[in-house]
Short mmCIF file of C-alpha atoms and ligand atoms in Angstrom, two decimals:
data_model
loop_
_atom_site.label_atom_id
_atom_site.label_comp_id
_atom_site.label_asym_id
_atom_site.label_seq_id
_atom_site.Cartn_x
_atom_site.Cartn_y
_atom_site.Cartn_z
CA MET A 24 84.81 100.37 43.76
CA ALA A 25 83.09 99.44 46.91
CA HIS A 26 83.13 96.25 48.27
CA GLU A 27 79.90 93.53 48.57
CA PRO A 28 78.86 93.56 52.27
CA ARG A 29 79.75 90.59 54.32
CA THR A 30 77.07 88.52 55.05
CA ALA A 31 75.96 86.57 58.83
CA ARG A 32 73.38 84.88 60.64
CA LEU A 33 74.14 86.72 63.58
CA VAL A 34 75.79 90.77 64.06
CA ILE A 35 76.48 91.59 67.34
CA LEU A 36 76.84 95.75 67.72
CA GLY A 37 79.28 96.46 71.01
CA SER A 38 82.06 94.35 73.16
CA GLY A 39 80.96 95.28 76.23
CA ALA A 40 80.09 92.87 78.85
CA ALA A 41 76.96 92.29 77.24
CA GLY A 42 77.73 92.05 73.61
CA LEU A 43 80.80 89.38 74.48
CA THR A 44 78.46 87.10 76.57
CA ALA A 45 75.97 87.13 73.26
CA ALA A 46 79.63 86.84 70.84
CA LEU A 47 80.00 83.63 73.70
CA TYR A 48 76.36 82.29 73.06
CA ALA A 49 75.81 82.85 69.82
CA ALA A 50 79.09 81.50 68.98
CA ARG A 51 78.77 78.28 70.72
CA ALA A 52 75.22 78.04 68.98
CA GLU A 53 77.62 78.07 65.55
CA LEU A 54 76.16 81.29 64.67
CA LYS A 55 79.17 82.61 63.84
CA PRO A 56 78.49 85.70 64.86
CA ILE A 57 80.16 88.56 63.25
CA VAL A 58 80.86 91.69 66.32
CA ILE A 59 81.22 95.35 65.21
CA ALA A 60 83.47 95.96 68.61
CA GLY A 61 83.10 99.61 68.31
CA VAL A 62 86.17 102.28 69.31
CA PRO A 63 87.38 101.78 71.97
CA ALA A 64 86.15 98.12 72.24
CA GLY A 65 85.23 96.90 75.39
CA GLY A 66 82.84 98.94 77.12
CA GLN A 67 82.54 100.42 80.73
CA LEU A 68 84.63 97.89 82.16
CA LEU A 69 88.04 99.46 80.18
CA ILE A 70 87.41 102.31 82.22
CA THR A 71 86.55 100.34 85.60
CA THR A 72 89.91 99.52 88.12
CA ASP A 73 89.17 96.60 90.72
CA VAL A 74 85.88 94.24 90.09
CA GLU A 75 85.56 92.67 92.96
CA ASN A 76 81.86 91.55 92.63
CA TYR A 77 81.86 89.58 89.51
CA PRO A 78 81.44 85.91 90.53
CA GLY A 79 84.22 83.74 89.82
CA PHE A 80 86.93 85.64 91.34
CA PRO A 81 87.28 86.04 94.32
CA GLU A 82 90.31 87.73 94.79
CA GLY A 83 88.71 90.34 92.25
CA ILE A 84 89.92 91.32 88.73
CA GLN A 85 90.68 94.29 86.72
CA GLY A 86 88.06 95.95 84.52
CA PRO A 87 90.32 95.33 81.21
CA THR A 88 91.60 91.67 81.67
CA LEU A 89 88.20 91.02 82.16
CA ILE A 90 87.15 91.90 79.16
CA GLU A 91 90.04 90.54 77.44
CA LYS A 92 89.20 87.53 78.70
CA MET A 93 85.44 87.52 77.76
CA ARG A 94 86.39 88.76 74.52
CA GLN A 95 88.91 85.62 73.83
CA GLN A 96 86.55 83.28 75.36
CA ALA A 97 84.13 84.03 72.64
CA GLU A 98 86.56 83.77 70.15
CA ARG A 99 87.78 80.36 71.03
CA PHE A 100 84.23 79.26 69.49
CA GLY A 101 84.39 81.40 66.36
CA ALA A 102 83.30 84.66 66.90
CA GLU A 103 84.87 87.48 64.41
CA PHE A 104 85.63 90.61 65.87
CA ILE A 105 85.88 94.05 64.03
CA ASP A 106 87.46 96.92 65.44
CA ASP A 107 84.90 99.56 64.44
CA ASN A 108 82.00 101.68 64.85
CA ALA A 109 78.80 101.09 63.33
CA THR A 110 77.73 104.21 61.66
CA ARG A 111 74.02 103.55 59.91
CA VAL A 112 71.91 100.94 59.99
CA ASP A 113 69.03 100.21 57.93
CA PHE A 114 66.16 98.12 59.74
CA SER A 115 63.87 98.38 57.77
CA HIS A 116 63.67 95.50 55.44
CA ARG A 117 65.93 91.84 56.11
CA PRO A 118 68.38 90.62 56.12
CA PHE A 119 69.85 94.01 58.07
CA ARG A 120 71.73 96.63 56.81
CA ILE A 121 75.35 97.70 58.70
CA GLU A 122 77.66 100.11 57.85
CA THR A 123 80.78 100.84 59.37
CA GLY A 124 83.52 103.73 59.34
CA SER A 125 86.36 102.15 57.22
CA ARG A 126 85.34 97.99 57.18
CA GLY A 127 82.59 97.84 55.18
CA ALA A 128 78.59 96.82 55.34
CA PHE A 129 78.03 93.91 56.56
CA LEU A 130 73.98 92.23 56.25
CA ALA A 131 72.50 90.03 58.85
CA ASP A 132 69.78 87.86 59.08
CA ALA A 133 69.61 88.82 63.38
CA VAL A 134 70.91 91.38 65.46
CA ILE A 135 71.75 91.73 68.91
CA VAL A 136 72.16 95.78 69.74
CA ALA A 137 74.64 96.42 73.05
CA THR A 138 76.32 99.44 72.52
CA GLY A 139 75.71 100.32 76.15
CA ALA A 140 75.62 103.54 77.99
CA ASN A 141 77.97 105.90 79.10
CA ALA A 142 78.50 107.87 82.26
CA ARG A 143 78.25 111.84 82.13
CA TRP A 144 81.23 113.17 83.26
CA LEU A 145 81.58 116.80 84.55
CA GLY A 146 83.99 117.25 81.82
CA LEU A 147 87.13 118.79 84.14
CA ASP A 148 90.52 117.98 82.76
CA SER A 149 91.30 117.00 87.03
CA GLU A 150 88.41 114.50 86.67
CA LYS A 151 89.92 112.67 83.50
CA ARG A 152 93.66 112.78 85.34
CA LEU A 153 91.90 110.96 88.60
CA MET A 154 89.37 108.54 86.99
CA ALA A 155 89.55 105.77 88.39
CA LYS A 156 91.67 106.81 91.35
CA GLY A 157 88.82 107.94 93.75
CA ILE A 158 86.55 109.03 91.28
CA SER A 159 83.85 106.81 90.26
CA ALA A 160 80.34 106.95 88.58
CA CYS A 161 78.81 103.84 90.24
CA ALA A 162 78.54 103.48 94.09
CA THR A 163 77.60 99.76 93.81
CA CYS A 164 81.31 98.84 92.14
CA ASP A 165 83.27 101.01 93.90
CA GLY A 166 81.82 102.00 97.46
CA PHE A 167 83.44 99.42 98.62
CA PHE A 168 87.16 100.87 98.09
CA PHE A 169 86.22 103.93 100.44
CA LYS A 170 85.38 102.05 103.57
CA GLY A 171 85.69 104.86 106.61
CA HIS A 172 86.75 108.11 104.24
CA GLU A 173 84.75 111.16 103.26
CA ILE A 174 83.04 111.26 99.93
CA ALA A 175 81.61 113.47 97.81
CA VAL A 176 78.57 112.55 95.40
CA VAL A 177 77.69 115.31 92.83
CA GLY A 178 74.17 115.31 91.49
CA GLY A 179 70.77 116.10 92.12
CA GLY A 180 68.70 113.10 91.18
CA ASP A 181 67.55 109.67 91.93
CA THR A 182 70.74 108.37 91.32
CA ALA A 183 73.10 110.55 93.31
CA MET A 184 70.44 110.19 96.35
CA GLU A 185 70.30 106.21 95.69
CA GLU A 186 74.44 106.47 95.45
CA ALA A 187 75.04 109.00 98.37
CA LEU A 188 72.28 106.29 100.31
CA PHE A 189 74.49 103.13 99.40
CA LEU A 190 77.69 104.95 100.15
CA THR A 191 76.93 105.44 103.84
CA THR A 192 77.55 101.82 104.67
CA PHE A 193 81.27 102.13 104.01
CA ALA A 194 82.27 106.20 104.39
CA SER A 195 82.56 108.13 107.43
CA HIS A 196 80.62 110.75 105.70
CA VAL A 197 78.65 111.82 102.65
CA THR A 198 78.55 115.20 101.10
CA VAL A 199 76.20 115.57 98.07
CA ILE A 200 76.65 118.91 95.53
CA HIS A 201 73.56 120.10 93.33
CA ARG A 202 73.98 122.94 91.19
CA ARG A 203 70.85 124.14 92.47
CA ASP A 204 68.75 124.94 95.51
CA ALA A 205 66.24 122.30 94.65
CA LEU A 206 66.82 118.25 94.14
CA ARG A 207 65.52 116.18 90.96
CA ALA A 208 64.87 113.62 92.88
CA SER A 209 61.93 112.45 93.96
CA SER A 210 60.82 113.23 97.16
CA ILE A 211 61.20 109.71 98.44
CA MET A 212 64.12 109.13 97.73
CA ALA A 213 65.44 112.97 98.80
CA ALA A 214 63.12 112.32 102.03
CA ARG A 215 65.51 109.42 102.65
CA ALA A 216 68.46 110.87 101.95
CA ARG A 217 67.51 114.30 104.07
CA ALA A 218 66.74 111.97 107.09
CA ASN A 219 70.20 110.40 107.13
CA PRO A 220 72.81 111.84 109.72
CA LYS A 221 75.68 110.18 107.52
CA ILE A 222 74.66 112.69 104.12
CA SER A 223 74.96 116.23 104.50
CA PHE A 224 74.38 118.74 101.43
CA ILE A 225 76.07 121.75 99.42
CA PHE A 226 73.59 123.24 96.89
CA ASP A 227 74.10 126.01 94.37
CA SER A 228 77.26 124.46 93.97
CA GLU A 229 79.14 123.16 91.26
CA VAL A 230 83.17 121.29 91.02
CA VAL A 231 85.47 123.32 89.26
CA GLU A 232 88.10 121.06 90.22
CA VAL A 233 89.16 118.23 91.35
CA LEU A 234 92.34 117.97 93.48
CA GLY A 235 94.94 115.59 94.41
CA HIS A 236 98.20 114.13 92.32
CA GLU A 237 98.26 110.48 92.32
CA ARG A 238 94.29 110.08 93.99
CA VAL A 239 91.59 112.35 95.11
CA GLU A 240 92.94 114.28 98.26
CA GLY A 241 89.51 117.00 97.74
CA LEU A 242 87.18 119.32 95.64
CA ARG A 243 87.15 122.52 94.93
CA ILE A 244 83.81 124.18 94.60
CA ARG A 245 81.98 127.70 93.44
CA ASN A 246 79.19 128.99 94.74
CA VAL A 247 76.78 129.14 91.46
CA LYS A 248 75.00 132.36 93.32
CA ASP A 249 77.99 134.44 94.84
CA GLY A 250 80.83 132.91 92.94
CA SER A 251 83.05 131.93 96.21
CA THR A 252 84.89 129.29 96.33
CA ARG A 253 85.79 126.81 99.29
CA ASP A 254 87.78 123.31 99.04
CA LEU A 255 86.32 120.34 100.92
CA MET A 256 87.98 117.18 101.75
CA VAL A 257 87.10 114.06 100.83
CA ARG A 258 88.75 110.94 99.29
CA GLY A 259 86.12 109.66 96.68
CA LEU A 260 84.00 111.88 94.62
CA PHE A 261 81.19 109.23 92.79
CA VAL A 262 79.34 111.48 89.65
CA ALA A 263 75.82 110.59 89.43
CA ILE A 264 74.74 113.44 86.62
CA GLY A 265 72.86 110.85 84.61
CA HIS A 266 73.69 108.35 81.40
CA VAL A 267 74.01 109.21 78.29
CA PRO A 268 72.87 105.69 76.21
CA SER A 269 75.10 104.82 73.25
CA THR A 270 71.77 104.72 70.78
CA GLU A 271 72.80 107.61 67.94
CA VAL A 272 72.91 105.34 65.34
CA PHE A 273 69.82 104.03 66.10
CA ARG A 274 67.48 106.93 65.79
CA GLY A 275 64.52 106.56 63.46
CA ALA A 276 65.54 102.68 63.33
CA LEU A 277 64.26 101.17 66.73
CA ASP A 278 62.21 102.27 69.56
CA LEU A 279 63.75 104.16 71.85
CA ASP A 280 62.45 106.08 75.28
CA HIS A 281 62.78 109.75 75.78
CA GLU A 282 66.30 109.31 77.23
CA GLY A 283 67.27 107.11 74.41
CA TYR A 284 67.61 104.09 75.71
CA VAL A 285 66.43 100.96 73.82
CA ARG A 286 62.76 99.96 74.49
CA VAL A 287 62.38 96.08 74.57
CA ARG A 288 59.50 94.10 75.17
CA GLU A 289 59.28 90.03 76.51
CA HIS A 290 63.16 90.06 77.63
CA THR A 291 65.03 91.07 75.01
CA LYS A 292 62.82 92.03 71.77
CA THR A 293 63.35 95.45 70.04
CA SER A 294 60.60 97.02 68.10
CA VAL A 295 62.34 95.37 64.96
CA VAL A 296 61.51 91.80 64.31
CA GLY A 297 65.11 90.26 64.52
CA VAL A 298 66.77 92.47 66.56
CA PHE A 299 67.56 92.14 70.03
CA ALA A 300 69.20 94.49 72.72
CA ALA A 301 71.21 93.56 75.94
CA GLY A 302 73.07 95.43 78.62
CA ASP A 303 73.00 98.89 79.51
CA VAL A 304 71.54 100.25 76.18
CA GLN A 305 68.24 99.01 77.70
CA ASP A 306 68.91 99.24 81.30
CA ARG A 307 68.71 102.45 83.43
CA HIS A 308 68.66 100.24 86.14
CA TYR A 309 71.06 97.61 86.98
CA ARG A 310 74.36 98.75 85.20
CA GLN A 311 76.46 96.07 86.70
CA ALA A 312 78.67 93.92 84.31
CA VAL A 313 77.37 90.62 85.64
CA THR A 314 73.27 91.99 84.41
CA ALA A 315 74.77 92.86 81.45
CA ALA A 316 76.19 89.64 80.96
CA GLY A 317 73.10 87.60 81.88
CA SER A 318 71.18 89.79 79.65
CA GLY A 319 73.68 89.13 76.82
CA CYS A 320 73.12 85.36 77.12
CA MET A 321 69.48 86.10 77.22
CA ALA A 322 69.71 88.61 73.81
CA ALA A 323 71.97 84.89 72.13
CA ILE A 324 69.22 82.18 73.29
CA ASP A 325 66.58 84.75 71.46
CA ALA A 326 68.33 85.28 68.78
CA GLU A 327 69.58 81.82 68.31
CA ARG A 328 65.75 80.48 68.52
CA TRP A 329 64.42 83.33 66.46
CA LEU A 330 66.80 82.42 63.95
CA ALA A 331 66.16 78.56 64.16
CA VAL A 332 62.48 79.28 62.94
CA GLN A 333 63.60 81.73 59.64
CA PRO A 334 64.79 80.24 56.52
CA ALA A 335 68.47 81.10 56.28
CA LYS A 336 67.72 83.74 53.21
CA PRO A 337 64.60 86.09 53.19
CA VAL A 338 61.48 84.63 50.79
CA PRO A 339 61.06 87.46 48.78
CA THR A 340 57.20 88.23 48.65
CA PRO A 341 55.08 87.11 46.13
CA PRO A 342 54.00 89.78 43.82
CA ALA A 343 50.32 90.40 44.25
CA ARG A 344 47.85 89.43 42.13
P1 NDP B 423 68.79 112.65 86.04
O1 NDP B 423 68.47 113.22 84.62
O2 NDP B 423 66.95 112.27 86.93
O3 NDP B 423 69.86 113.54 87.17
C1 NDP B 423 70.84 114.00 86.59
C2 NDP B 423 71.16 115.03 87.88
O4 NDP B 423 72.18 116.11 87.49
C3 NDP B 423 70.26 116.74 88.14
O5 NDP B 423 70.15 116.66 89.18
C4 NDP B 423 70.95 117.65 87.75
O6 NDP B 423 71.03 118.62 87.55
C5 NDP B 423 72.76 117.20 87.62
N1 NDP B 423 73.55 117.10 86.57
C6 NDP B 423 73.15 116.98 84.98
N2 NDP B 423 73.87 117.41 84.31
C7 NDP B 423 74.85 118.49 85.63
C8 NDP B 423 76.07 118.95 85.14
N3 NDP B 423 76.76 118.96 83.88
N4 NDP B 423 77.20 119.27 86.48
C9 NDP B 423 76.22 119.17 87.40
N5 NDP B 423 75.10 118.30 87.90
C10 NDP B 423 74.57 117.63 86.80
O7 NDP B 423 69.45 111.49 86.30
P2 NDP B 423 69.60 110.11 87.40
O8 NDP B 423 70.58 109.56 86.98
O9 NDP B 423 69.42 111.04 88.27
O10 NDP B 423 68.07 109.87 86.86
C11 NDP B 423 67.71 108.93 85.74
C12 NDP B 423 66.41 108.24 85.56
O11 NDP B 423 66.41 106.78 86.27
C13 NDP B 423 65.49 109.32 86.35
O12 NDP B 423 64.09 108.99 85.71
C14 NDP B 423 65.12 108.73 87.72
O13 NDP B 423 64.09 109.10 88.33
C15 NDP B 423 65.62 107.57 87.73
N6 NDP B 423 65.99 106.22 88.54
C16 NDP B 423 65.56 106.37 89.93
C17 NDP B 423 65.72 105.43 90.75
C18 NDP B 423 64.56 105.33 91.67
O14 NDP B 423 63.56 104.72 91.90
N7 NDP B 423 65.54 104.66 92.80
C19 NDP B 423 67.08 105.49 91.36
C20 NDP B 423 67.95 106.06 90.21
C21 NDP B 423 67.41 106.78 89.14
P3 NDP B 423 69.65 119.61 87.25
O15 NDP B 423 68.53 119.22 88.46
O16 NDP B 423 69.81 121.08 88.04
O17 NDP B 423 69.19 119.19 85.92
#
């Protein structure tokens, strides 16, 4: 027989910087939040090594350590963690219902969606092997580590141009590798990148292998028009081919934009009253641990204030006369 669903004032979906900060604030507000942490739990910081731009850690901190500390801090105030994924949600009426893979269902008066977004990767075995050893999807986070080195950026969109421009601050040279002969980026961003003497372009080309044993030493690049290959010696690879928000489970339940990001208004409110969103799942622009944490705090405050004016149990609608 199926177990009765557990009930909570607030369920938080996701346990990256946004979800954990929301959990901390909600727990300190005595909402006893249940966090459906996701598997693997922890978000993008888990695949980050040194985090040097999270305030409060002058020596820097490892991404997984930062996440572990945030989780412990939320647990200290009573947040409960369920290490499972949400597999189905019903936000059509309150209490909201969230089903998980193996830990049963949860009913919540309010929900914070903080399921994040994943960088899109090239999908190469060598890319997996050298992940965080010279490969990154965040120039703001990791550009500093490539001072004086040659690096490459893959992608032809606005993010690739922005990353390439930002990286010229540190790198001796930046090569943008794009699979077509025309950039997708807006003309202003493309013009800025083209005008920068430290940036050059390799068009009609794809990376087929990341070279190196302990760290990135170069890239094998194939020209898609004539099939020829060549090696480009670089110390860093920045993959800027888009992000995919983790919102599959919310399709039909929340208003999403054309790329699948949760649409919010008035800070953290989603299209469903009582459901709030925080972090990269609703932000394609900043994507920083500190901005995700900040919006997690905002969502918890919004949820708390909203819950404060709701009855603890939903009042049944009186029958029409
Ligand atoms: P985009 O989807 O715009 O661009 C992704 C790029 O990656 C495309 O050039 C695409 O190639 C390429 N690509 C996709 N998959 C692969 C693959 N498997 N292998 C190689 N190349 C691949 O994503 P962005 O992150 O650049 O931008 C997302 C949105 O955010 C856009 O709307 C953008 O305008 C906006 N943005 C705006 C900024 C600004 O205004 N300052 C800054 C950053 C983003 P192809 O062109 O062939 O499809």
